Coordinates of C-alpha atoms in Angstrom, one line a residue:
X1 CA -244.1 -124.7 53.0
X2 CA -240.8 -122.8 53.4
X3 CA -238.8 -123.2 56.3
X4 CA -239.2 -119.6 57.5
X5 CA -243.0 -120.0 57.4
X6 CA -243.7 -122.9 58.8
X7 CA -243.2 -121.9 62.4
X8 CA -245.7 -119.1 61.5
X9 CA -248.8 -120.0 59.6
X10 CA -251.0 -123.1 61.0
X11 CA -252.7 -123.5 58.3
X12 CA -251.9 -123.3 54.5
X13 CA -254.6 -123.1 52.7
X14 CA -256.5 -119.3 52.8
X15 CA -260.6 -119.6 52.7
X16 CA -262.5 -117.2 50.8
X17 CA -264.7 -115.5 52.8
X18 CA -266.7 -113.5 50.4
X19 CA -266.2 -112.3 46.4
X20 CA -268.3 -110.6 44.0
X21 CA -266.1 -107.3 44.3
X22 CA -264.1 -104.9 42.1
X23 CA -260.9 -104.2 43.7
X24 CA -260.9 -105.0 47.9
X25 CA -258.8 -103.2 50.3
X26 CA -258.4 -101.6 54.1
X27 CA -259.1 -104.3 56.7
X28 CA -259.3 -104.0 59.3
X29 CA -260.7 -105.9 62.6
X30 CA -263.5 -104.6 64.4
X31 CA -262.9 -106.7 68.7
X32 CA -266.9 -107.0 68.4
X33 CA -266.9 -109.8 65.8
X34 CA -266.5 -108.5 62.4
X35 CA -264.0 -106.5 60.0
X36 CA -264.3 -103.8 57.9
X37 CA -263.1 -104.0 54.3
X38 CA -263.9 -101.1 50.9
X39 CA -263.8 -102.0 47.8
X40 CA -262.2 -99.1 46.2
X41 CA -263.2 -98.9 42.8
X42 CA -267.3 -99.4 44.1
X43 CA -266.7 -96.9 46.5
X44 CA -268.3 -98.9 49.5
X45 CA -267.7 -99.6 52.8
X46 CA -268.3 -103.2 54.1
X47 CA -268.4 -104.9 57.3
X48 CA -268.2 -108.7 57.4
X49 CA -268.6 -111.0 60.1
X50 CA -267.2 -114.5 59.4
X51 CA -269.2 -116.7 58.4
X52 CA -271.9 -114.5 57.1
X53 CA -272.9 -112.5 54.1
X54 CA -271.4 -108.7 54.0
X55 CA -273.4 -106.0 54.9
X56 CA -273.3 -102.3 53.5
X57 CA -271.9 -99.9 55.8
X58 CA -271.4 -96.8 53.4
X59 CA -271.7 -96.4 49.9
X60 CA -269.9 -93.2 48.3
X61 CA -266.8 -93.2 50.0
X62 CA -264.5 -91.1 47.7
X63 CA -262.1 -94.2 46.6
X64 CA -262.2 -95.3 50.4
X65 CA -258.9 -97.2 50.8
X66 CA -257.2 -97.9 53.7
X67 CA -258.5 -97.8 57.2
X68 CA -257.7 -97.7 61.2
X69 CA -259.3 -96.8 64.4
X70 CA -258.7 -93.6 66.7
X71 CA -258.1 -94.3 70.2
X72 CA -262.4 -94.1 71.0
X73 CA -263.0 -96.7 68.2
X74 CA -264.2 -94.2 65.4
X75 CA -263.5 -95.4 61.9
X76 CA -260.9 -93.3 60.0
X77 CA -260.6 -94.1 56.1
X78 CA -258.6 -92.3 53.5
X79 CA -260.7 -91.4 50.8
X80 CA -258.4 -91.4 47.6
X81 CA -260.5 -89.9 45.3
X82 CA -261.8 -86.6 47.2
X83 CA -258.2 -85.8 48.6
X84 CA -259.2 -86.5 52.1
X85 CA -258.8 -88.0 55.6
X86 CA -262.5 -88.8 57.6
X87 CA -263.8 -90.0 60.6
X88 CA -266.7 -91.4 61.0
X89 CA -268.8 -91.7 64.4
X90 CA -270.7 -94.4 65.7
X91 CA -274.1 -92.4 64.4
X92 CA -272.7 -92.0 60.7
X93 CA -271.5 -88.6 60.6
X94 CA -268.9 -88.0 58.5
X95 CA -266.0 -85.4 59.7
X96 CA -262.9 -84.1 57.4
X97 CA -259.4 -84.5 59.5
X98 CA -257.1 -83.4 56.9
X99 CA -257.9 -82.5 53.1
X100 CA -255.1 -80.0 52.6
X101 CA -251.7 -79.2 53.9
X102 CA -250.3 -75.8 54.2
X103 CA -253.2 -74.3 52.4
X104 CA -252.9 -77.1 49.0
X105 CA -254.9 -80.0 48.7
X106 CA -253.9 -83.8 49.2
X107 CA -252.9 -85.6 46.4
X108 CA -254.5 -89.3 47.3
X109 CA -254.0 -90.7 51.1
X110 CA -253.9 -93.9 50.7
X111 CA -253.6 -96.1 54.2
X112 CA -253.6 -94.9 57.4
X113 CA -252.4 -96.1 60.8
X114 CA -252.9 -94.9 65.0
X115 CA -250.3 -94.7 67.5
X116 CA -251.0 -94.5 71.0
X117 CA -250.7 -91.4 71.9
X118 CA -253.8 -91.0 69.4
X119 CA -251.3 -89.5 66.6
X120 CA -252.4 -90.4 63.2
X121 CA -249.9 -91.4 60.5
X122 CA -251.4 -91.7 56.5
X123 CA -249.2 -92.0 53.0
X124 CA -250.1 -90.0 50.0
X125 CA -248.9 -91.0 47.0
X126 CA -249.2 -88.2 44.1
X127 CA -247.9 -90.1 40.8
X128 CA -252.3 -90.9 40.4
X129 CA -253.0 -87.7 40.2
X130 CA -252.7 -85.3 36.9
X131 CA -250.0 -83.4 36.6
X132 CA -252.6 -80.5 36.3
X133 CA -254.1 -80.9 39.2
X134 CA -251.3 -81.9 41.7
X135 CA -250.6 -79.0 44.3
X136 CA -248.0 -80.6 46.3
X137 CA -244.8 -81.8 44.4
X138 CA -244.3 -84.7 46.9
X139 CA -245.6 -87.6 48.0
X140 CA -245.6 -87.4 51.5
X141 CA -246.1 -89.7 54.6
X142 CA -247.8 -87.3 57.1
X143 CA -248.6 -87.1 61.1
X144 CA -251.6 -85.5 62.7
X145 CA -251.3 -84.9 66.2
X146 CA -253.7 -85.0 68.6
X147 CA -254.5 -82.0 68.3
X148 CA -255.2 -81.9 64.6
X149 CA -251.9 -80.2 63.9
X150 CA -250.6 -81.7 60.3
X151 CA -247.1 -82.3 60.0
X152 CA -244.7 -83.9 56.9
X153 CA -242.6 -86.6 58.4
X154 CA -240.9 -88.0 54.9
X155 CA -241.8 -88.1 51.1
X156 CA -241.0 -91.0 49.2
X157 CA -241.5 -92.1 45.5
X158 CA -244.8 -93.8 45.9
X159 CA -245.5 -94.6 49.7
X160 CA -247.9 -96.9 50.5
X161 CA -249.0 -99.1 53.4
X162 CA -247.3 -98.7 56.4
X163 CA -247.2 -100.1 59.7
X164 CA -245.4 -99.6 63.7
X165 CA -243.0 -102.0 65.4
X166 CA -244.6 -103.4 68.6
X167 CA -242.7 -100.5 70.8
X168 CA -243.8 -98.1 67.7
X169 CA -240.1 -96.9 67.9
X170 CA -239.8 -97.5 64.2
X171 CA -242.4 -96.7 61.4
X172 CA -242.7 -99.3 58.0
X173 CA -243.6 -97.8 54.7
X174 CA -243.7 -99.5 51.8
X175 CA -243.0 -97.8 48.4
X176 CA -244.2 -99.4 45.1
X177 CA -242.9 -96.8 42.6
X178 CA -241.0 -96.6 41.1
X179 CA -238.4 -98.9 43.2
X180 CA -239.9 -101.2 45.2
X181 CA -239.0 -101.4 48.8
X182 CA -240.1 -101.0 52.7
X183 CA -238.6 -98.4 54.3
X184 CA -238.4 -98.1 58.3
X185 CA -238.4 -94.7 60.0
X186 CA -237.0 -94.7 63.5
X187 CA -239.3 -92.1 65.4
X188 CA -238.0 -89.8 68.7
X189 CA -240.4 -89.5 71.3
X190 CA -242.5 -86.8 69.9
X191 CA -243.1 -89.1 67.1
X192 CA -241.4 -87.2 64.8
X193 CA -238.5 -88.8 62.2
X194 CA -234.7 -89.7 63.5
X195 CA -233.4 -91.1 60.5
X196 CA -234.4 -93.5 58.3
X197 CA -233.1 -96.5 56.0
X198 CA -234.2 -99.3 53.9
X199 CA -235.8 -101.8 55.5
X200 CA -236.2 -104.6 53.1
X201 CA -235.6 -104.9 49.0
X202 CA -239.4 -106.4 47.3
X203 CA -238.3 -105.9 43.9
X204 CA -239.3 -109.3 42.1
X205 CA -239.5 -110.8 38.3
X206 CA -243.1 -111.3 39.6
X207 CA -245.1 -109.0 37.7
X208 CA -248.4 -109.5 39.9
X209 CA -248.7 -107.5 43.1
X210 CA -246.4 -104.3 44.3
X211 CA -245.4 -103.5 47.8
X212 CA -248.6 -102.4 49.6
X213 CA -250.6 -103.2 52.8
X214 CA -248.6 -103.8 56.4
X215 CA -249.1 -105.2 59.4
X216 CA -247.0 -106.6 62.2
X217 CA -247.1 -109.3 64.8
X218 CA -246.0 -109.0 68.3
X219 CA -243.1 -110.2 68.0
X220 CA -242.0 -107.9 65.3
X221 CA -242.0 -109.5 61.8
X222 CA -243.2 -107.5 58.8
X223 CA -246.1 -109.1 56.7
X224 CA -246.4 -106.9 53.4
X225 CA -248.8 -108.1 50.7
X226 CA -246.6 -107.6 47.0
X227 CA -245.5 -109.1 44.5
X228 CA -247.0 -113.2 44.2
X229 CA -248.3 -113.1 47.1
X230 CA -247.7 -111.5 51.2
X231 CA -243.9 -111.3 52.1
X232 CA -243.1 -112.4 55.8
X233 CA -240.0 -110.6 57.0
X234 CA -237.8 -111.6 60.4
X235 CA -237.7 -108.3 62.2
X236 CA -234.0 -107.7 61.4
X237 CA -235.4 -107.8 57.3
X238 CA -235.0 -111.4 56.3
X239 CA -237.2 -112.5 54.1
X240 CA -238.9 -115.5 55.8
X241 CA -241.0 -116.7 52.9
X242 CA -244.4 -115.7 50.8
X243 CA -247.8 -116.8 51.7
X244 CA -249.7 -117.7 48.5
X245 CA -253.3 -117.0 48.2
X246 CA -255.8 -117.8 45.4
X247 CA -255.6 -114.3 44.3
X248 CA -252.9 -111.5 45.0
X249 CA -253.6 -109.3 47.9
X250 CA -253.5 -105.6 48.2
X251 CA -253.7 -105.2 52.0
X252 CA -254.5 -107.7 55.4
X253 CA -255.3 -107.3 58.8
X254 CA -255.1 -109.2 61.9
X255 CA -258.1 -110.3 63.5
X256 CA -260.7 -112.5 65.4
X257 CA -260.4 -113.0 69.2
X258 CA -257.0 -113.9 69.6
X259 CA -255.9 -111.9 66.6
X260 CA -254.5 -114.9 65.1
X261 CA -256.5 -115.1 62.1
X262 CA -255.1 -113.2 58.7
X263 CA -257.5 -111.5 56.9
X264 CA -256.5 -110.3 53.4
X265 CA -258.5 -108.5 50.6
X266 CA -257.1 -109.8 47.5
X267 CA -259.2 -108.5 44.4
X268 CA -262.3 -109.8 44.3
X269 CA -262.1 -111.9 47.3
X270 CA -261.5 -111.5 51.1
X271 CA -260.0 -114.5 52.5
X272 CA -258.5 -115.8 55.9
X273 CA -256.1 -118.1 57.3
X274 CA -254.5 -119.2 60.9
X275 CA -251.3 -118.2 62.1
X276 CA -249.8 -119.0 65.3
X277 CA -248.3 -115.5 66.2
X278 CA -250.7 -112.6 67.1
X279 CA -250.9 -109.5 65.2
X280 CA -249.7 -106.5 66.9
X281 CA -253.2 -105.2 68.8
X282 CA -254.4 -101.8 67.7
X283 CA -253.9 -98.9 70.5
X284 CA -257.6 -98.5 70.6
X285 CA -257.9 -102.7 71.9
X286 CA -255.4 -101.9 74.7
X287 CA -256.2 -98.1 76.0
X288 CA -259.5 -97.6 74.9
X289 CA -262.8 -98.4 76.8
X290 CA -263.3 -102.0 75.4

């Protein structure tokens, strides 16, 4: 194990919770047990609890990709293929929080993430979509506000996952075309952008994997899944090391009661393994009702 790493993970070895699947992505831990994972190209929603087979929460999701929780625990999943940003409520129902921005339509959000104040941050990438039927010549990173007021914080080649610093002073994204790199946006008070600057450099001669899903422990270290495997950066951007799992990963998520579990959906696999720092807890674990 590399140096950097071994104060981090406790174990080594990832276990495969589950396969069978197309192409996994958006976990995401649910504090009553279980995580949520899609598998994109099926277009299904999943919820798994550990030890247990997965269960069918939603089929037809639009190219449901990445996932997060508003501040009263309703599931909000970017839905790459119809253009769009839902919620979902406890009772199923399904409600549109963003599908177009001044008046033209997403191109394809793509993961999604909550701040406290109940602000919602999602990428979309455009370079998927046909040139014909593209409406916004950028790729954006974008900010709804409480209120449901849209707003374009920064476009970027290809943005991708992204993820907050524990004080969420300072925004991750990763970009995976056509350089690939994480990028941190230092936010004002408002949430709005300050400046930003490059973060971390993830290009690699490994052709397997590109910058993607982020998360962050509470002590401020970067885990991004890319290239080989999920790069561990110190939170000045050092690369600590990669953890290796049987198959390459296109997102993770924190998880189980002390948050100290990785879960990661590689493929056509989920699979977990034990670290010994926390995961930075969702806003919705520390100001919501639970």
């Amino acid at each position: 194990m590399a140096d950097g790493l071994s104060t981090i993970l406790e174990t080594t070895e990832a276990e495969r919770l589950a396969t069978g699947f197309v192409f996994t992505e958006g976990p995401l831990w649910h504090p009553d047990g279980f995580f949520y994972f899609v598998d994109i190209r099926a277009s299904v929603l999943y919820r798994l609890t550990p030890g247990r087979a997965p269960q069918v929460v939603r089929d037809k999701t639009g190219g449901g990709n990445g996932t997060t929780f508003d501040l009263q625990g309703r599931l909000i999943v970017c839905e790459g293929d119809n253009r769009r940003v839902t919620r979902m409520s406890a009772d199923g129902r399904i409600e549109v929080l963003l599908d177009r921005f001044e008046g033209k339509r997403l191109n394809r959000p793509n993961d999604v993430v909550c701040k406290s104040d109940g602000s919602i941050y999602f990428t979309d990438p455009g370079l998927r979509v046909p040139l014909a039927e593209r409406e916004l010549p950028y790729s954006g990173v974008y900010r709804i506000a409480p209120d449901g007021a849209a707003s374009l914080l920064a476009d970027f080649e290809y943005p991708n996952g992204l993820a907050f610093s524990p004080d969420e002073g300072m925004l991750y994204v990763a970009n995976t075309r056509w350089t690939q790199y994480i990028h941190a946006i230092e936010l004002d008070a408002r949430g709005n952008m300050v400046r930003r600057r490059i973060f971390a450099d993830m290009s690699s001669d490994e052709t397997d994997g590109v910058p993607d899903g982020m998360k962050v422990d509470v002590e401020g270290r970067v885990y991004c899944t890319g290239p080989g495997g999920t790069w561990v950066f110190a939170p000045d951007g050092t690369r600590l090391g990669i953890i290796r799992t049987p198959e390459v990963p296109a997102n993770l998520a924190f998880g189980g009661p002390d948050l100290r579990t990785l879960f990661f959906t590689a493929r056509t696999s989920v699979y977990a393994l034990r670290v010994k720092v926390p995961g930075q807890p969702h806003p919705w674990y520390r100001i919501g009702s639970r």
